[in-house]
PDB file of C-alpha atoms in Angstrom:
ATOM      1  CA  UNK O   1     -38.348  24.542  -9.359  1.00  0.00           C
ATOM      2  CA  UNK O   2     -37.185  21.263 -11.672  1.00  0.00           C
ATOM      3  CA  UNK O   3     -34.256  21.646 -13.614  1.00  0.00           C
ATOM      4  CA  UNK O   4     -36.603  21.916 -16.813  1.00  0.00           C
ATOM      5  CA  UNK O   5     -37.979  24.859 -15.392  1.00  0.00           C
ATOM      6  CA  UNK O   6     -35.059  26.444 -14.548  1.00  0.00           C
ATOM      7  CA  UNK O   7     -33.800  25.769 -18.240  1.00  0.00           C
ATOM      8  CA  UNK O   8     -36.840  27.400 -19.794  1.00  0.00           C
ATOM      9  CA  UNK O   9     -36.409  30.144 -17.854  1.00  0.00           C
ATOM     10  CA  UNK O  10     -33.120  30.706 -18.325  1.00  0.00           C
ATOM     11  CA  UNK O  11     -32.185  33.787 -20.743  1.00  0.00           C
ATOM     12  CA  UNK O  12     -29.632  31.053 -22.301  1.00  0.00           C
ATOM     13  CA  UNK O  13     -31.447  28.203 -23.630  1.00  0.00           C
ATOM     14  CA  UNK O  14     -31.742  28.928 -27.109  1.00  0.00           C
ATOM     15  CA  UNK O  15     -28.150  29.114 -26.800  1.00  0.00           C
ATOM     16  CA  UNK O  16     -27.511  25.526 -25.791  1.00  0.00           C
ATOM     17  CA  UNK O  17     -30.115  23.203 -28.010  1.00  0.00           C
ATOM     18  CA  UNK O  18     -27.454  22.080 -30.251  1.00  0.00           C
ATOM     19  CA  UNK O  19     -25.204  20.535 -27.128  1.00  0.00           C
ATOM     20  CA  UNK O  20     -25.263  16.855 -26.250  1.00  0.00           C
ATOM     21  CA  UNK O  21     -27.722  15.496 -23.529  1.00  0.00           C
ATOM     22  CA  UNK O  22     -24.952  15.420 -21.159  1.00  0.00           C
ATOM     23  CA  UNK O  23     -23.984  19.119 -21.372  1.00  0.00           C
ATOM     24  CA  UNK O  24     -27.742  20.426 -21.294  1.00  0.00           C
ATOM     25  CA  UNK O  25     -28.081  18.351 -18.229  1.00  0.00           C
ATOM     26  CA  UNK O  26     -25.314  19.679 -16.612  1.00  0.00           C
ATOM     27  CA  UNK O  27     -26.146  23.111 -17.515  1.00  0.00           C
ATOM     28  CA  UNK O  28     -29.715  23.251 -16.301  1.00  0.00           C
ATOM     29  CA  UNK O  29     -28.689  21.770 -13.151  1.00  0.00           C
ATOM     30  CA  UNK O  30     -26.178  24.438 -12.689  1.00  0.00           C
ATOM     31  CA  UNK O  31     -28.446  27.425 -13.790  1.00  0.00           C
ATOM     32  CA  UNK O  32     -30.721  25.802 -11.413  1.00  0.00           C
ATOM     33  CA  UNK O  33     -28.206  26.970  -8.796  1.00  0.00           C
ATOM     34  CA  UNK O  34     -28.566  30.343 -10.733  1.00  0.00           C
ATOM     35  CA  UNK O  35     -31.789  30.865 -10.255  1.00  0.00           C
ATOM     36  CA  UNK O  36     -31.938  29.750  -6.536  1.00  0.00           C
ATOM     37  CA  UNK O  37     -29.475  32.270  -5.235  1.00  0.00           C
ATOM     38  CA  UNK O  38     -31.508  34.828  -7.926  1.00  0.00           C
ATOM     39  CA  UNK O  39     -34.636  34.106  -6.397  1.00  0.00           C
ATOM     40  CA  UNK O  40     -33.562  34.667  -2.760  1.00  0.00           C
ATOM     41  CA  UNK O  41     -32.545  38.161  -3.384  1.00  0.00           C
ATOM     42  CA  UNK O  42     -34.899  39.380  -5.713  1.00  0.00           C
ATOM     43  CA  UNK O  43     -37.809  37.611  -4.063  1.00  0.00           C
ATOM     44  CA  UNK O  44     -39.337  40.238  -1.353  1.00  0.00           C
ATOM     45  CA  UNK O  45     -41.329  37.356   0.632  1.00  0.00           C
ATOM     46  CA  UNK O  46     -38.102  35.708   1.391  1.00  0.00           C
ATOM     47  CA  UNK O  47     -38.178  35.386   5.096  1.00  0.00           C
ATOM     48  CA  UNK O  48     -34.494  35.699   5.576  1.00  0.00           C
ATOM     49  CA  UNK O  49     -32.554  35.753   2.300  1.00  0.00           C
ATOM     50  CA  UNK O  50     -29.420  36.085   4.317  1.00  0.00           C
ATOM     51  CA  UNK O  51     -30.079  33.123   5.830  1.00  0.00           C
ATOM     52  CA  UNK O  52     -31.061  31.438   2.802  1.00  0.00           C
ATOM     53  CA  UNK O  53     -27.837  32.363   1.182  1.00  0.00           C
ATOM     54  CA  UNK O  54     -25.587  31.061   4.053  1.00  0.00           C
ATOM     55  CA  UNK O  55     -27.411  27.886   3.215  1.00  0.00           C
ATOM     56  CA  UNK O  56     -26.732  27.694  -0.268  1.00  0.00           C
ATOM     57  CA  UNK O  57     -23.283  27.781   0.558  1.00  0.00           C
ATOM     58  CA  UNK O  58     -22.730  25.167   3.350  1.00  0.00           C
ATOM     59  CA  UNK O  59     -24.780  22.949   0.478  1.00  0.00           C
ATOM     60  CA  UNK O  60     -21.855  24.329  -1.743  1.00  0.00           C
ATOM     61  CA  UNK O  61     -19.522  22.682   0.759  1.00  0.00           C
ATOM     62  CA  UNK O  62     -21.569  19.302   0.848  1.00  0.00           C
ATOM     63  CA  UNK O  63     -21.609  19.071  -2.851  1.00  0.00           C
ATOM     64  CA  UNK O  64     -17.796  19.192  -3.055  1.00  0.00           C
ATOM     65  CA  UNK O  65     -17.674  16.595   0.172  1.00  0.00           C
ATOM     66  CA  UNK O  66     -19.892  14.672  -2.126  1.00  0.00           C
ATOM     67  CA  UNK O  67     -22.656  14.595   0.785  1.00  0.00           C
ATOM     68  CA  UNK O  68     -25.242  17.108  -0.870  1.00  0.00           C
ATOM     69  CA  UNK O  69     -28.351  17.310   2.122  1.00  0.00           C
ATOM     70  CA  UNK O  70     -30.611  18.978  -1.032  1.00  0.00           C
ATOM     71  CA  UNK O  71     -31.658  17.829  -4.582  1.00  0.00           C
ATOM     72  CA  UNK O  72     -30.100  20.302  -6.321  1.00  0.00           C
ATOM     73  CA  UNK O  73     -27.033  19.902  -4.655  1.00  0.00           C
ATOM     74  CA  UNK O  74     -27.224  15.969  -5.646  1.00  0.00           C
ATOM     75  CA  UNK O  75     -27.941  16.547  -9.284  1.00  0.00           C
ATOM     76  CA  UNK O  76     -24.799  18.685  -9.381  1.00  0.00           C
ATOM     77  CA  UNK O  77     -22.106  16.316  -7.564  1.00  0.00           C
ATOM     78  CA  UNK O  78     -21.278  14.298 -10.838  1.00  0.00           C
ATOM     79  CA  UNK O  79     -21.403  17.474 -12.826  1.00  0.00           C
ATOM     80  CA  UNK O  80     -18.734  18.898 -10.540  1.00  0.00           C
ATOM     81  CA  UNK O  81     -16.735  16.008 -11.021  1.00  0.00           C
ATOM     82  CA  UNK O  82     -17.369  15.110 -14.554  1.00  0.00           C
ATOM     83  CA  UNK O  83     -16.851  18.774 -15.702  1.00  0.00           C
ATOM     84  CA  UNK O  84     -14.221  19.770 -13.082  1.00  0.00           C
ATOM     85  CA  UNK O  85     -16.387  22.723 -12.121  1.00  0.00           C
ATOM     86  CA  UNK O  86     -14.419  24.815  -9.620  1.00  0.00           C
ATOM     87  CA  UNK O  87     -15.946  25.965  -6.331  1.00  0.00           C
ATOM     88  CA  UNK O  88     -15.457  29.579  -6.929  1.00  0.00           C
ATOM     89  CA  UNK O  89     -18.242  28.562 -10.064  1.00  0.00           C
ATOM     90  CA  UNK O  90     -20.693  28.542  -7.106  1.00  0.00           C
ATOM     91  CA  UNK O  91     -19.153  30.735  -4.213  1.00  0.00           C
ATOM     92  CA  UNK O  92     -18.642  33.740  -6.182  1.00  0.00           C
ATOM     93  CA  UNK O  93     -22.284  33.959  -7.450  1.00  0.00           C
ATOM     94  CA  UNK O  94     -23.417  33.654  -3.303  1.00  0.00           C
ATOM     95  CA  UNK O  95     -21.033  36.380  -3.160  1.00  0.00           C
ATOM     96  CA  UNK O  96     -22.770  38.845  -5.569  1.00  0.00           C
ATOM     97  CA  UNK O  97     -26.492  38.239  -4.594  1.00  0.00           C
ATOM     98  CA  UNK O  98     -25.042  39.008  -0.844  1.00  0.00           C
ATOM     99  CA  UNK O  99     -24.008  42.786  -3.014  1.00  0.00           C
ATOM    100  CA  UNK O 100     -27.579  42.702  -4.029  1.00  0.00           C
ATOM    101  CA  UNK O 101     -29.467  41.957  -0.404  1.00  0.00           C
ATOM    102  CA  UNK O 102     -27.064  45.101   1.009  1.00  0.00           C
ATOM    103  CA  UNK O 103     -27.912  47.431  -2.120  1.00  0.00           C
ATOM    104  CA  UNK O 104     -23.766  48.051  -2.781  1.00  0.00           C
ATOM    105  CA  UNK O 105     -23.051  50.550  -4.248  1.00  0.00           C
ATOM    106  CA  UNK O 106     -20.962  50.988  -7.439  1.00  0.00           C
ATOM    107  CA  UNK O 107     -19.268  54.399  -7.809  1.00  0.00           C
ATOM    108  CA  UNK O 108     -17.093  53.614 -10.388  1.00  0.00           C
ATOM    109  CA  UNK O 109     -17.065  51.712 -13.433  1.00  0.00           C
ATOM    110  CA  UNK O 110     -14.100  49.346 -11.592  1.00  0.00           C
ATOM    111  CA  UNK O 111     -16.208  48.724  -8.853  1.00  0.00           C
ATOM    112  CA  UNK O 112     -19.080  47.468 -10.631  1.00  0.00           C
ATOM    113  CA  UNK O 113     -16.742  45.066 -12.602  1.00  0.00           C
ATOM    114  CA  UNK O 114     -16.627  43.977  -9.303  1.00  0.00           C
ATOM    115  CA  UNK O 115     -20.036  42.776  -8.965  1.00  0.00           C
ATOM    116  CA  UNK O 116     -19.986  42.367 -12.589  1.00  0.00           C
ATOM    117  CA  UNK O 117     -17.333  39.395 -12.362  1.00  0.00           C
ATOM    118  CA  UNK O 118     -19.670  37.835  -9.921  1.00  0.00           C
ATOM    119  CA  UNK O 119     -22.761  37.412 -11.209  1.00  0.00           C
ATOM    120  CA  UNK O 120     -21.719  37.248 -14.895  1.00  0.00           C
ATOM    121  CA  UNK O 121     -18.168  36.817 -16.052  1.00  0.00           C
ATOM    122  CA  UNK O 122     -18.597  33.101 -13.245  1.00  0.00           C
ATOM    123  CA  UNK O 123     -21.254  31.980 -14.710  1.00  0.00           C
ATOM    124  CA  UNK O 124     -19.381  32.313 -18.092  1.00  0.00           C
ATOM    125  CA  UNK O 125     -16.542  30.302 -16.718  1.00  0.00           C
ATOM    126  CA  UNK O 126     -18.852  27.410 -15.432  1.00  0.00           C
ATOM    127  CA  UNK O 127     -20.486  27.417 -18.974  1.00  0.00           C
ATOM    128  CA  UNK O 128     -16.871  26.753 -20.561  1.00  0.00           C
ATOM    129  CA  UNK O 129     -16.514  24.718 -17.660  1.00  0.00           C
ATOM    130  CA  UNK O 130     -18.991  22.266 -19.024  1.00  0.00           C
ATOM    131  CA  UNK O 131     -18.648  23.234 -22.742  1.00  0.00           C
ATOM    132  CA  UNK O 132     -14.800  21.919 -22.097  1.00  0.00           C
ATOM    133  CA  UNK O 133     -13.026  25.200 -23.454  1.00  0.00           C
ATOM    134  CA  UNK O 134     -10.281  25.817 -20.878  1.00  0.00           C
ATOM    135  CA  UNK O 135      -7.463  27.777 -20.301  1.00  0.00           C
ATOM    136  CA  UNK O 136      -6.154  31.304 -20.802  1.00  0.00           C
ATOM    137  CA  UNK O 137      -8.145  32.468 -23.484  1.00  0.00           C
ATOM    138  CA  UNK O 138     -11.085  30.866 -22.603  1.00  0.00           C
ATOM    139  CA  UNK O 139     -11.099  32.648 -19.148  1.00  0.00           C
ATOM    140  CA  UNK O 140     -10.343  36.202 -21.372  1.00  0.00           C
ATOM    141  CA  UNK O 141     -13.719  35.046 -23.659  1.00  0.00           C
ATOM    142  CA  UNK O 142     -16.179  34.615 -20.280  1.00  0.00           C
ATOM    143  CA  UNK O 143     -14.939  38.287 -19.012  1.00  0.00           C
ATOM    144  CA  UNK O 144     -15.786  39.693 -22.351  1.00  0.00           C
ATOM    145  CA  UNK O 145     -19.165  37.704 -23.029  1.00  0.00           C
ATOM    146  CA  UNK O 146     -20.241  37.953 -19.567  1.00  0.00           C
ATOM    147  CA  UNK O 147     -19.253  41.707 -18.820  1.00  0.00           C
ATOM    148  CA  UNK O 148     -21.476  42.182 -22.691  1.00  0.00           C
ATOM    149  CA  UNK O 149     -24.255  40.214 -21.206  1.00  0.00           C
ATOM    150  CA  UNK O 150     -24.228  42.140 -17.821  1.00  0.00           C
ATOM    151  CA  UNK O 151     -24.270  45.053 -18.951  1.00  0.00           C
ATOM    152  CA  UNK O 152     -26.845  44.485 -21.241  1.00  0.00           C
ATOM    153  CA  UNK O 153     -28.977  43.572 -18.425  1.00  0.00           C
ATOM    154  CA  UNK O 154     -28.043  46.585 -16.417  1.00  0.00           C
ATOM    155  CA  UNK O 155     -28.562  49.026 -19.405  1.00  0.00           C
ATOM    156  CA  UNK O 156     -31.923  47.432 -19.806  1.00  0.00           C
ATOM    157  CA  UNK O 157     -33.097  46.945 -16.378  1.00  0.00           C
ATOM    158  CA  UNK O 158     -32.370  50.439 -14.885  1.00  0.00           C
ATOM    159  CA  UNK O 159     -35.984  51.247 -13.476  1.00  0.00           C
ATOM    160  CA  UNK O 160     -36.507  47.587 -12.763  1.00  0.00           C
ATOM    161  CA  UNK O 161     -33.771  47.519 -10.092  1.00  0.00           C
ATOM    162  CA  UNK O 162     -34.354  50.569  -8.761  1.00  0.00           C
ATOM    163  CA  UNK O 163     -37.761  49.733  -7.774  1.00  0.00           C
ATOM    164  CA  UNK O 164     -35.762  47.243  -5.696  1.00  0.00           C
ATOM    165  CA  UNK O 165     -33.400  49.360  -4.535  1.00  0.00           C
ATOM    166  CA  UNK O 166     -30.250  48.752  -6.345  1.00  0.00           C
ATOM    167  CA  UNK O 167     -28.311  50.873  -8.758  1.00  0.00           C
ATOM    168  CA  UNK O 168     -25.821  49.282 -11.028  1.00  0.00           C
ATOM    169  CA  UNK O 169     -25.337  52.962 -12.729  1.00  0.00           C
ATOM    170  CA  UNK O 170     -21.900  54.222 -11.645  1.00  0.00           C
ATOM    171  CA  UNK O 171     -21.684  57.163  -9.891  1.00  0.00           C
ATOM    172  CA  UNK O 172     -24.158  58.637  -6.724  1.00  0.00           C
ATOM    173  CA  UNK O 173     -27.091  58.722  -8.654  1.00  0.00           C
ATOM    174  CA  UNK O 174     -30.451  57.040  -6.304  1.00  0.00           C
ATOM    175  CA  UNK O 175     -32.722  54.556  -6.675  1.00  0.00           C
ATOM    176  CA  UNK O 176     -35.625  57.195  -5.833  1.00  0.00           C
ATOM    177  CA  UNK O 177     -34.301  59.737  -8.499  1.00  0.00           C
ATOM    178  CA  UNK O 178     -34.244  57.171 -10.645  1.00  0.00           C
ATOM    179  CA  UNK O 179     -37.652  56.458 -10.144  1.00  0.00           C
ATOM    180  CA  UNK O 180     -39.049  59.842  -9.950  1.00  0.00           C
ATOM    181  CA  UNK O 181     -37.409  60.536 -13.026  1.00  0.00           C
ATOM    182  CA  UNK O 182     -35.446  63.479 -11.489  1.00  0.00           C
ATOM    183  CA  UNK O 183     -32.159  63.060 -13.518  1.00  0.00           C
ATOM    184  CA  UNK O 184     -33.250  61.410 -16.974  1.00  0.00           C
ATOM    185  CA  UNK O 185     -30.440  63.150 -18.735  1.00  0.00           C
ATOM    186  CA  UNK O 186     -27.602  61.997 -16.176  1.00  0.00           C
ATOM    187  CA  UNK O 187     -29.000  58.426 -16.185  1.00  0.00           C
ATOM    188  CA  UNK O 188     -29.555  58.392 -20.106  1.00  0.00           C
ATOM    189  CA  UNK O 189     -25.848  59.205 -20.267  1.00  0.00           C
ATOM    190  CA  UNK O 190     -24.792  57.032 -17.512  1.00  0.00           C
ATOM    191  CA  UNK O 191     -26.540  54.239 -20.039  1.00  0.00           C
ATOM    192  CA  UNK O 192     -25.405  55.528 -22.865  1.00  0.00           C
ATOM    193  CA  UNK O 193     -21.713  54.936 -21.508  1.00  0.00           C
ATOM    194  CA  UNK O 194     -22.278  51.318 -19.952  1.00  0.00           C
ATOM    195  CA  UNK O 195     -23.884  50.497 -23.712  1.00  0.00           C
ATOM    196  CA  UNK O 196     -20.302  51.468 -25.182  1.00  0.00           C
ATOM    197  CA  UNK O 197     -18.577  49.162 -22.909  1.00  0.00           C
ATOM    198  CA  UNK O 198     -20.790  46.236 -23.862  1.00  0.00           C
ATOM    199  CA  UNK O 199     -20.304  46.869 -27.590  1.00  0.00           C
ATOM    200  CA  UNK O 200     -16.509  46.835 -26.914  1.00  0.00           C
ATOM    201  CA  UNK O 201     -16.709  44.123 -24.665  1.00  0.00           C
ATOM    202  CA  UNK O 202     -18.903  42.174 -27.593  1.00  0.00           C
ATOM    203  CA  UNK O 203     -16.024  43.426 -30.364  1.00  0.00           C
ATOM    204  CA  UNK O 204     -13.719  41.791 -28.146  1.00  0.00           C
ATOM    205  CA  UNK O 205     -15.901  38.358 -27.223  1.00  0.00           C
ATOM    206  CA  UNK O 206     -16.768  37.427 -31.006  1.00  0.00           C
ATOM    207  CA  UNK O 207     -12.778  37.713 -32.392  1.00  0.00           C
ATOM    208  CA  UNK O 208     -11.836  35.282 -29.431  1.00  0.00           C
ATOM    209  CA  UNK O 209     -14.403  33.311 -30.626  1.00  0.00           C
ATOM    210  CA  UNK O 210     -12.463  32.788 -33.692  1.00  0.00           C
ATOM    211  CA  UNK O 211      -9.964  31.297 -32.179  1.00  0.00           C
ATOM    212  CA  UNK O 212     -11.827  28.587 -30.904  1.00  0.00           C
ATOM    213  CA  UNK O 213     -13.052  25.414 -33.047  1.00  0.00           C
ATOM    214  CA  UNK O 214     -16.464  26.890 -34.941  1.00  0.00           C
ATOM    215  CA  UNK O 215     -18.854  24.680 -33.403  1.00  0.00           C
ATOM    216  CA  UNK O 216     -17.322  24.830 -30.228  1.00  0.00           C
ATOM    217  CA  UNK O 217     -18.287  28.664 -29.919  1.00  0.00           C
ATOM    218  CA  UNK O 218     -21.555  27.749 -31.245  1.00  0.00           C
ATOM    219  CA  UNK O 219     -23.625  28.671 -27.818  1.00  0.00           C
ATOM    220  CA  UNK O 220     -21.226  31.679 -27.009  1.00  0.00           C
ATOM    221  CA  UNK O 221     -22.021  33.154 -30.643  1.00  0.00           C
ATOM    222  CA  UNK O 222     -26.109  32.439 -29.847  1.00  0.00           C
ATOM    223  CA  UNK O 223     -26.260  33.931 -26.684  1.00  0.00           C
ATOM    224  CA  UNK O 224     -23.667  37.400 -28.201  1.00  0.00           C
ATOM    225  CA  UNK O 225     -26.013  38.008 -31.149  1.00  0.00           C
ATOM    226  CA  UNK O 226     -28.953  37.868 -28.978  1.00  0.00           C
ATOM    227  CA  UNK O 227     -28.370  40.016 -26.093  1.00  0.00           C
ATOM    228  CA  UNK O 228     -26.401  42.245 -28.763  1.00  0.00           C
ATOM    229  CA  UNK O 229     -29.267  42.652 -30.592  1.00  0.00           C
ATOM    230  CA  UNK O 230     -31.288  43.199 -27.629  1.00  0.00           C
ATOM    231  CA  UNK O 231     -28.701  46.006 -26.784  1.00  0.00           C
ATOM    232  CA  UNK O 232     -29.457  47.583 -30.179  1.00  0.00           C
ATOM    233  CA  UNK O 233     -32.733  47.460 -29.893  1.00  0.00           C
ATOM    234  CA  UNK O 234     -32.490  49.315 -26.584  1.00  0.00           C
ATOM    235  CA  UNK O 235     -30.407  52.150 -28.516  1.00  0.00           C
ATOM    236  CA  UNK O 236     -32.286  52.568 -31.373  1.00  0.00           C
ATOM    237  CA  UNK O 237     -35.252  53.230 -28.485  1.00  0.00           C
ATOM    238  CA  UNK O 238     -33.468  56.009 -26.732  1.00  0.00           C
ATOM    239  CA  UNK O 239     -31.180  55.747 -23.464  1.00  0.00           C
ATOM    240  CA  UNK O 240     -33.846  58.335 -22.087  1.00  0.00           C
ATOM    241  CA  UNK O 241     -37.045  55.763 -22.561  1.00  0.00           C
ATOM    242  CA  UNK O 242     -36.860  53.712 -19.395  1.00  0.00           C
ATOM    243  CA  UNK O 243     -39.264  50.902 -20.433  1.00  0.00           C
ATOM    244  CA  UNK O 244     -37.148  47.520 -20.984  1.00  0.00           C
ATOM    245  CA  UNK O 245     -37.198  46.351 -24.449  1.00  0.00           C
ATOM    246  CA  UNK O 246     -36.649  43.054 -25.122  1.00  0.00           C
ATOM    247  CA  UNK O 247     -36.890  40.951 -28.250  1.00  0.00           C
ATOM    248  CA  UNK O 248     -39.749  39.113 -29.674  1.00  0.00           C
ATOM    249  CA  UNK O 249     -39.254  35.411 -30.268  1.00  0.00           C
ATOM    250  CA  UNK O 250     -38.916  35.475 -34.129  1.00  0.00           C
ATOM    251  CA  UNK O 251     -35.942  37.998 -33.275  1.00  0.00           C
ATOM    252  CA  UNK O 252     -34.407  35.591 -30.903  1.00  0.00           C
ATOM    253  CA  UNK O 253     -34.700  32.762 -34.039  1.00  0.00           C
ATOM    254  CA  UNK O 254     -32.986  35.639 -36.094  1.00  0.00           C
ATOM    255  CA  UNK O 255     -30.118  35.536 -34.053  1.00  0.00           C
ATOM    256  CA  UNK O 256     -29.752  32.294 -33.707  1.00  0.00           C
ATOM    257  CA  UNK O 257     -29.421  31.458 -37.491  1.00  0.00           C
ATOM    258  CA  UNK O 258     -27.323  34.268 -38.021  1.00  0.00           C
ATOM    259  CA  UNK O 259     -24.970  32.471 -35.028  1.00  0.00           C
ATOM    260  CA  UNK O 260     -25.406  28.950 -37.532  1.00  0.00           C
ATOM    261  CA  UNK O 261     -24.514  30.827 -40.506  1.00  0.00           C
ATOM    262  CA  UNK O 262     -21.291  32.032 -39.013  1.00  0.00           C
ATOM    263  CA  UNK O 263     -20.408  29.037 -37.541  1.00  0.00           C
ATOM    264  CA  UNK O 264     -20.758  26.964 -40.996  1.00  0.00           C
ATOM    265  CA  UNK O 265     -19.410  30.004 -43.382  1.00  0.00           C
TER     266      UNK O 265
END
């Protein structure tokens, strides 16, 4: 897949049109990473996605050795540099789609911050990474956005993932129930519960935005009113409809003036 590809396909592009060449560049090549690892879970034809994913992260090692063997891995080595992307940016998201190939479990709502911090709240931090916002607070804005954006997903996606055998629900609730439809209160609740943490987490992401210089915050604030919109839109369905709902692309443009407005006013 180019890096163009990847880019249109990620959930985040409307969120970074307004950044510099140089930053969309280094962005798509890193959700191009993204969507590799992605792709070798969730793809069923994979011949060994185990494999696969051991080999995304000796290419991980190259790319910091400044050796890459792999394109992808070459279009990233001047990111890493340029951008001072840390190597935990790339490990840590080998390390969740490894959770998804063994169907982990999540039995509480601690453990799935677990995964949650892997596939999410990193890729938040290798955004900043490349947007420039360091430090403390910057680190506290990723867990919030990310967590929001994850659990978003998860809220969403329930019947989706169960049909490949994963449960991001807390608790001991299965993948078949879930798709026989044995427990639609328990798993309307379960959603119901993981929809209140996003909104907090969302309360939480948009005043540390504040803090930060307007335009700065201009692709965090784009990519929080969308999938919080999205999130709405899944509430005002009904935690017991299953179907994912997701937003047409004149909501999308909705969102993202709203995020322009906010950042000018």
């Amino acid at each position: 897949m180019s890096e163009q590809e990847a880019y249109k396909k990620s959930s985040f592009g409307p969120a970074f049109f307004f950044l510099s060449k140089r930053k969309r560049q280094a962005l798509a090549h890193y959700y191009t990473f993204c969507r590799l690892a992605d792709d070798i879970a969730d793809e069923p034809t994979q011949p060994n996605p185990r494999q696969a994913l051991k080999d995304l992260e000796a290419e991980i090692e190259f790319i910091y050795l400044g050796a890459p063997k792999t394109a992808w891995g070459q279009a990233l080595v001047e990111d890493v540099r340029s951008f001072q992307i840390p190597k935990d940016r790339f490990l840590l998201l080998v390390e969740g789609m490894q959770a998804d190939l063994s169907q982990k479990k999540y039995p509480t709502l601690q453990d799935l911050q677990w995964y949650i911090y892997r596939v999410a709240v990193i890729v938040g931090k290798a955004t900043l990474d490349i947007l420039g916002v360091h430090g403390e607070k910057a680190a506290t804005l990723a867990d919030a956005l990310g967590s929001a954006v994850q659990l978003t997903n998860i809220v969403r996606d329930v019947q989706e993932d169960a049909t490949l055998g994963r449960v991001y629900l807390p608790g001991s609730i299965s993948a078949q129930e879930i798709l026989e439809n044995k427990k639609p209160q328990q798993v309307a609740a379960l959603r119901a519960q993981l929809a209140q943490q996003a909104k907090e987490k969302y309360r939480l992401a948009f005043e540390l935005m504040d803090e930060f210089w307007p335009t700065q915050m201009l692709p965090c604030r784009i990519m929080g009113y969308v999938y919080q919109k999205n999130l709405a839109k899944i509430e005002e369905q009904g935690f017991l409809q299953m179907a994912p709902v997701k937003l047409t692309k004149f909501e999308k443009l909705q969102m993202v003036g709203y995020a322009l407005i906010k950042t000018i006013f």
